[in-house]
Coordinates of C-alpha atoms in Angstrom, one line a residue:
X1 CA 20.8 25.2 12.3
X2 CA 18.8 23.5 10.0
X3 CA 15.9 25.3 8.2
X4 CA 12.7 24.5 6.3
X5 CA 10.6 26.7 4.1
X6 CA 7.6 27.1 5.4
X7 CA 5.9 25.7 2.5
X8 CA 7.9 23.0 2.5
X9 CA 7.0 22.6 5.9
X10 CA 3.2 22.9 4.8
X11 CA 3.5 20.4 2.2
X12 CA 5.0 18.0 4.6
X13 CA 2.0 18.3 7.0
X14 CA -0.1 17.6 4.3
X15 CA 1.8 14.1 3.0
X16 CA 1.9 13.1 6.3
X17 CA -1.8 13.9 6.7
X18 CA -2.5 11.9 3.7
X19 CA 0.0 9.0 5.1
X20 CA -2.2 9.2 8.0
X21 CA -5.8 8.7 6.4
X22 CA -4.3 5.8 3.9
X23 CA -3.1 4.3 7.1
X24 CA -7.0 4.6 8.6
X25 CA -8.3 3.1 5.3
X26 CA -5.5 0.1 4.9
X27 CA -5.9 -0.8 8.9
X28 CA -10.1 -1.4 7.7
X29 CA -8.8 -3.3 5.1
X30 CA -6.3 -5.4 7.1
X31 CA -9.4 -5.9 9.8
X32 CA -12.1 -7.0 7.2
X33 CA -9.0 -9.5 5.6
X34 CA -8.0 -10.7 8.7
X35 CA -10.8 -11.9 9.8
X36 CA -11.8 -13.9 6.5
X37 CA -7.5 -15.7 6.8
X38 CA -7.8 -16.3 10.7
X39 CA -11.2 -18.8 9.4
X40 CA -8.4 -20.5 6.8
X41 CA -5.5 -20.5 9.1
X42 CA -5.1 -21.6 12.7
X43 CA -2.5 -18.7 13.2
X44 CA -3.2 -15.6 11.7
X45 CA -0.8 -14.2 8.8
X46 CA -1.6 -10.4 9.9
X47 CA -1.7 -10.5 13.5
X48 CA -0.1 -13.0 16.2
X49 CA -2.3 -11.5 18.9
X50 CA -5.2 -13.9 20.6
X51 CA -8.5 -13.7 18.1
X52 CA -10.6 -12.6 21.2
X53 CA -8.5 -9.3 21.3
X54 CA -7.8 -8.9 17.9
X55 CA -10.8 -6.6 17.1
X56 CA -9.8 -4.3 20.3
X57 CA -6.3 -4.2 18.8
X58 CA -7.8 -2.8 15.7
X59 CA -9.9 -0.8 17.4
X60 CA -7.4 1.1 19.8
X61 CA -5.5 1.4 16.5
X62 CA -7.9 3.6 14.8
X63 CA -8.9 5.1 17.6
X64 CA -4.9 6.4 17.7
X65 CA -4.7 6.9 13.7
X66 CA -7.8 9.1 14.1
X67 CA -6.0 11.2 16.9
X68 CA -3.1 11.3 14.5
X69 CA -5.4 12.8 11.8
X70 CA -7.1 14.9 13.5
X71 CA -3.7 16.4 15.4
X72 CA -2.4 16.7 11.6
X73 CA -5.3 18.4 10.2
X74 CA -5.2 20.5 13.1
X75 CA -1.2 21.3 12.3
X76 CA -1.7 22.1 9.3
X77 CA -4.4 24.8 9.6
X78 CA -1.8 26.4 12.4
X79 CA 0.8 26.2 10.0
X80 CA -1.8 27.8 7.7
X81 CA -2.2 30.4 10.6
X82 CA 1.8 31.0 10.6
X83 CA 1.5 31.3 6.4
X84 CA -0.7 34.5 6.6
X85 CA 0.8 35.7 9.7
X86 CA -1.6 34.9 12.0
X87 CA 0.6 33.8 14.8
X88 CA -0.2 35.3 18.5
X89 CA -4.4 34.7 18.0
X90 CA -6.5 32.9 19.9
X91 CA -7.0 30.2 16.9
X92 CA -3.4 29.1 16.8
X93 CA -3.5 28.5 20.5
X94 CA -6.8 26.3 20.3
X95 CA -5.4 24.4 17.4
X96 CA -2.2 23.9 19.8
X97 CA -4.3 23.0 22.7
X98 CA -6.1 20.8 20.0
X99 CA -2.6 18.9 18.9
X100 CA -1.7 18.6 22.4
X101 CA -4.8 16.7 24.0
X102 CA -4.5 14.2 20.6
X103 CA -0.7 13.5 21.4
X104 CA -2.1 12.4 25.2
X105 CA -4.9 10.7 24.1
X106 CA -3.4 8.8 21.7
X107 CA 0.0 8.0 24.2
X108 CA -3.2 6.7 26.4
X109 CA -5.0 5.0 23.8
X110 CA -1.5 2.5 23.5
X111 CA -1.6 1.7 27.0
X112 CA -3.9 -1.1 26.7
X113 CA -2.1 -2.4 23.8
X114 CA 1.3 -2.6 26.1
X115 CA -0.4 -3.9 29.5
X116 CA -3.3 -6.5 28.0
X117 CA -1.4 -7.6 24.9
X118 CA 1.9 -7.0 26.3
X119 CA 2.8 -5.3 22.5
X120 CA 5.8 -3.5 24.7
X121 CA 6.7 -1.2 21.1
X122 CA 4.0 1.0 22.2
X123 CA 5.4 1.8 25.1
X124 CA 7.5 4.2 23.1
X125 CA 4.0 5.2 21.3
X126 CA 2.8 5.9 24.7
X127 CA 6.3 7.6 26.1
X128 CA 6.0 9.3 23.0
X129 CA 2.2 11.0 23.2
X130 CA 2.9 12.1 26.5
X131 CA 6.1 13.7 26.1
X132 CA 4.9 15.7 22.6
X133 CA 1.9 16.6 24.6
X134 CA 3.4 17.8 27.7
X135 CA 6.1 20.1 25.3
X136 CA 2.7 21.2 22.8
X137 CA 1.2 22.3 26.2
X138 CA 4.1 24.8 27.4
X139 CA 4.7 25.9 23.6
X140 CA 0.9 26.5 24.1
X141 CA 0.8 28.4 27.1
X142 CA 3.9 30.8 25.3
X143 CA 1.8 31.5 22.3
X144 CA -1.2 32.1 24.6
X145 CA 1.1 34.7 27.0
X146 CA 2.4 36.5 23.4
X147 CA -0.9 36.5 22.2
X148 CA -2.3 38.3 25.3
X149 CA 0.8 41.3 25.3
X150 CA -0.1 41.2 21.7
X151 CA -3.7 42.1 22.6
X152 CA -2.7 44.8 25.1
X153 CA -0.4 46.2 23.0
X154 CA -2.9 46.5 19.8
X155 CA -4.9 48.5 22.9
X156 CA -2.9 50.5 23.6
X157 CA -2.6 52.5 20.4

């Protein structure tokens, strides 16, 4: 099976991290523009959604880039955790339980965007959040039940 370093895994997290806040600051830049081309142009360039939900399409997409950040910076502080060797503690399993609430909130952030603006590609971004956060939450609970016989057994000694 196929096998990263782990601080090639690290250095992943962090690109993608970075991906992830250049995609917060382009979307404020697409939403300032847009709004000065939809004044020139009957149809927008950036957007072919309505102009009365336009700003709520912005805003339900940072609302799910910032979940994506925060999940990232969160992921990369675990894998930070699993670099020193800090594995079965109780930090790894909030920053788990942290990185699985953002994957549902931000599958439940997108369904607006496929009922009301009928965008039906987030559907998968919804399908998507769920699923991640459902798996995140059992991978959770493990980590949680090896950090407690962990625990026990550091007791024991």
């Amino acid at each position: 099976m196929f096998r990263i370093d782990r601080r090639v895994s690290v250095t992943l997290s962090y690109l993608f991290c970075a991906a992830a806040f250049l995609g917060i600051v382009a979307l404020g830049i697409l939403l300032a523009f847009d709004n000065s081309l939809s004044a020139l142009h009957s149809d927008s360039v950036l957007l072919h959604v309505q102009s009365r939900y336009r700003f709520w399409t912005f805003l339900l997409e940072y609302v799910i880039l910032a979940l994506v950040l925060f999940a990232d910076i969160c992921l990369v502080l675990l894998l930070n955790n699993v670099r020193t060797g800090s594995i079965f503690t109780d930090r790894s399993v909030q920053y788990l339980r942290l990185i699985s609430w953002a994957s549902v909130l931000a599958g439940a952030a997108a369904i607006p965007l496929c009922i009301f603006l009928r965008l039906l590609s987030m559907l998968c971004l919804t399908f998507i959040g769920f699923f991640l956060g459902a798996v995140l939450r059992v991978v959770k609970n493990v980590i949680e039940e090896g950090t407690a016989i962990k625990e026990e057994n550091d007791g024991t000694i």
